[in-house]
Amino acid sequence: MPTVTIRPATSSDEAALGRYGGGLMRRHHALDAPRFGFCVVIARAVQLDPADADSNNNVGVIYLNQGNLDKAVQYFRAALHAKPNHPQALNNLGVLYQLGHGIKRDYEQARQWLEKAAAAGSAHAMYNLGVLYEKGLGTKRDY
């Protein structure tokens, strides 16, 4: 019978865990997180490596979809602390400012976050920024 050796997790294992949870989250809706168990996977990745921007952003999305907006904001900010130009976290925070969810509505702040996200390559942010410009929210109307 083969011998199984258990070793401590390495940083590459932690990164793989975060990517695995994020991949599961993309295949299923984040509201189904508890049912599919990837909420636990991603939360564990954050626990193992608090500086993992992707995992922090993914946990923020889970909290956002579960209605815990304060926690969502906390994890989006943690993702940005780890990686200041993380496009998804920048977009997510911009949308929260735009809608006034979990944060006081501030269209100027929303525009600033969305501009950073768009510059970082987020197509979602480009669309969301277009909505602000079309409606003249936080900026001069431009259409």
CSV table of C-alpha atoms in Angstrom, one decimal:
chain,number,residue,atom,x,y,z
A,1,MET,CA,0.0,0.0,0.0
A,2,PRO,CA,1.4,3.5,-0.9
A,3,THR,CA,2.5,5.8,1.8
A,4,VAL,CA,0.7,9.2,1.9
A,5,THR,CA,2.8,12.1,3.2
A,6,ILE,CA,1.0,15.2,4.4
A,7,ARG,CA,2.9,18.4,4.2
A,8,PRO,CA,2.1,22.0,5.3
A,9,ALA,CA,0.4,24.2,2.6
A,10,THR,CA,2.7,26.4,0.6
A,11,SER,CA,2.0,29.8,-0.9
A,12,SER,CA,1.3,28.1,-4.3
A,13,ASP,CA,-1.2,25.8,-2.6
A,14,GLU,CA,-2.9,28.9,-1.1
A,15,ALA,CA,-3.1,30.6,-4.5
A,16,ALA,CA,-4.4,27.5,-6.1
A,17,LEU,CA,-7.1,27.2,-3.5
A,18,GLY,CA,-8.2,30.8,-4.1
A,19,ARG,CA,-8.3,30.2,-7.9
A,20,TYR,CA,-10.2,27.0,-7.4
A,21,GLY,CA,-12.9,28.8,-5.2
A,22,GLY,CA,-13.1,31.6,-7.7
A,23,GLY,CA,-13.5,29.2,-10.6
A,24,LEU,CA,-16.3,27.5,-8.7
A,25,MET,CA,-17.9,30.8,-8.0
A,26,ARG,CA,-17.9,31.8,-11.7
A,27,ARG,CA,-19.6,28.5,-12.6
A,28,HIS,CA,-22.4,28.9,-10.0
A,29,HIS,CA,-24.1,31.9,-8.7
A,30,ALA,CA,-22.5,33.3,-5.5
A,31,LEU,CA,-25.9,33.1,-3.7
A,32,ASP,CA,-25.4,29.3,-3.9
A,33,ALA,CA,-22.1,29.5,-2.2
A,34,PRO,CA,-23.1,27.7,1.0
A,35,ARG,CA,-24.8,24.9,-1.0
A,36,PHE,CA,-21.7,24.2,-3.2
A,37,GLY,CA,-19.2,24.7,-0.4
A,38,PHE,CA,-16.9,27.1,-2.3
A,39,CYS,CA,-17.6,29.9,0.2
A,40,VAL,CA,-15.6,27.8,2.7
A,41,VAL,CA,-12.9,27.2,0.1
A,42,ILE,CA,-12.5,30.9,-0.7
A,43,ALA,CA,-12.7,31.9,3.0
A,44,ARG,CA,-10.0,29.4,3.7
A,45,ALA,CA,-7.8,30.9,1.0
A,46,VAL,CA,-8.2,34.3,2.6
A,47,GLN,CA,-7.4,32.8,6.0
A,48,LEU,CA,-4.2,31.2,4.6
A,49,ASP,CA,-3.1,34.3,2.7
A,50,PRO,CA,-4.8,37.5,3.7
A,51,ALA,CA,-2.9,39.4,1.0
A,52,ASP,CA,-4.5,37.4,-1.8
A,53,ALA,CA,-6.5,40.1,-3.7
A,54,ASP,CA,-8.6,37.7,-5.8
A,55,SER,CA,-9.7,35.7,-2.8
A,56,ASN,CA,-10.6,38.8,-0.9
A,57,ASN,CA,-12.6,40.2,-3.8
A,58,ASN,CA,-14.4,36.8,-4.2
A,59,VAL,CA,-15.3,36.8,-0.5
A,60,GLY,CA,-16.6,40.4,-0.9
A,61,VAL,CA,-18.8,39.2,-3.8
A,62,ILE,CA,-20.2,36.4,-1.7
A,63,TYR,CA,-21.0,38.8,1.2
A,64,LEU,CA,-22.5,41.3,-1.3
A,65,ASN,CA,-24.8,38.7,-2.8
A,66,GLN,CA,-25.9,37.6,0.7
A,67,GLY,CA,-26.7,41.2,1.6
A,68,ASN,CA,-23.9,41.8,4.1
A,69,LEU,CA,-22.7,45.0,2.5
A,70,ASP,CA,-20.4,46.1,5.4
A,71,LYS,CA,-18.4,42.9,5.1
A,72,ALA,CA,-18.5,43.2,1.3
A,73,VAL,CA,-16.9,46.6,1.5
A,74,GLN,CA,-14.3,45.4,4.0
A,75,TYR,CA,-13.2,42.6,1.6
A,76,PHE,CA,-13.2,44.8,-1.5
A,77,ARG,CA,-10.9,47.2,0.4
A,78,ALA,CA,-8.7,44.3,1.5
A,79,ALA,CA,-8.4,43.2,-2.1
A,80,LEU,CA,-7.3,46.8,-3.1
A,81,HIS,CA,-4.9,46.9,-0.2
A,82,ALA,CA,-3.3,43.8,-1.5
A,83,LYS,CA,-3.4,44.8,-5.2
A,84,PRO,CA,-4.3,48.5,-5.7
A,85,ASN,CA,-5.3,48.1,-9.3
A,86,HIS,CA,-7.4,45.0,-8.9
A,87,PRO,CA,-10.0,45.7,-11.7
A,88,GLN,CA,-12.9,43.7,-10.2
A,89,ALA,CA,-12.5,45.1,-6.7
A,90,LEU,CA,-12.3,48.7,-8.1
A,91,ASN,CA,-15.4,48.1,-10.1
A,92,ASN,CA,-17.3,46.5,-7.2
A,93,LEU,CA,-16.5,49.4,-4.9
A,94,GLY,CA,-17.4,51.9,-7.5
A,95,VAL,CA,-20.8,50.2,-8.0
A,96,LEU,CA,-21.4,50.2,-4.3
A,97,TYR,CA,-20.8,54.0,-4.2
A,98,GLN,CA,-23.0,54.4,-7.3
A,99,LEU,CA,-25.9,52.6,-5.7
A,100,GLY,CA,-25.3,53.6,-2.1
A,101,HIS,CA,-25.1,50.0,-0.9
A,102,GLY,CA,-23.1,49.6,2.3
A,103,ILE,CA,-21.6,53.0,1.8
A,104,LYS,CA,-23.2,56.5,1.5
A,105,ARG,CA,-24.1,57.1,-2.1
A,106,ASP,CA,-21.5,59.3,-3.7
A,107,TYR,CA,-21.4,59.6,-7.5
A,108,GLU,CA,-18.1,61.4,-7.6
A,109,GLN,CA,-16.5,58.6,-5.6
A,110,ALA,CA,-18.2,56.1,-7.8
A,111,ARG,CA,-16.8,57.8,-10.9
A,112,GLN,CA,-13.3,57.9,-9.5
A,113,TRP,CA,-13.3,54.1,-8.6
A,114,LEU,CA,-14.9,53.2,-11.9
A,115,GLU,CA,-12.3,55.2,-13.9
A,116,LYS,CA,-9.5,53.4,-12.1
A,117,ALA,CA,-11.2,50.0,-12.8
A,118,ALA,CA,-11.7,50.9,-16.5
A,119,ALA,CA,-8.1,52.0,-16.7
A,120,ALA,CA,-7.2,48.6,-15.2
A,121,GLY,CA,-9.1,46.9,-18.0
A,122,SER,CA,-12.5,46.1,-16.5
A,123,ALA,CA,-15.2,46.0,-19.2
A,124,HIS,CA,-17.9,46.1,-16.5
A,125,ALA,CA,-16.4,49.3,-15.2
A,126,MET,CA,-16.4,50.8,-18.7
A,127,TYR,CA,-20.1,50.1,-19.0
A,128,ASN,CA,-20.9,51.4,-15.4
A,129,LEU,CA,-18.8,54.5,-16.1
A,130,GLY,CA,-20.8,55.0,-19.3
A,131,VAL,CA,-24.0,54.9,-17.3
A,132,LEU,CA,-22.7,57.7,-15.0
A,133,TYR,CA,-21.8,59.8,-18.0
A,134,GLU,CA,-25.1,59.2,-19.8
A,135,LYS,CA,-27.0,60.3,-16.7
A,136,GLY,CA,-24.7,63.0,-15.6
A,137,LEU,CA,-24.0,61.4,-12.2
A,138,GLY,CA,-20.8,62.6,-10.6
A,139,THR,CA,-19.8,64.3,-13.8
A,140,LYS,CA,-21.0,66.5,-16.6
A,141,ARG,CA,-23.6,64.6,-18.8
A,142,ASP,CA,-21.8,63.3,-21.9
A,143,TYR,CA,-23.7,61.4,-24.5
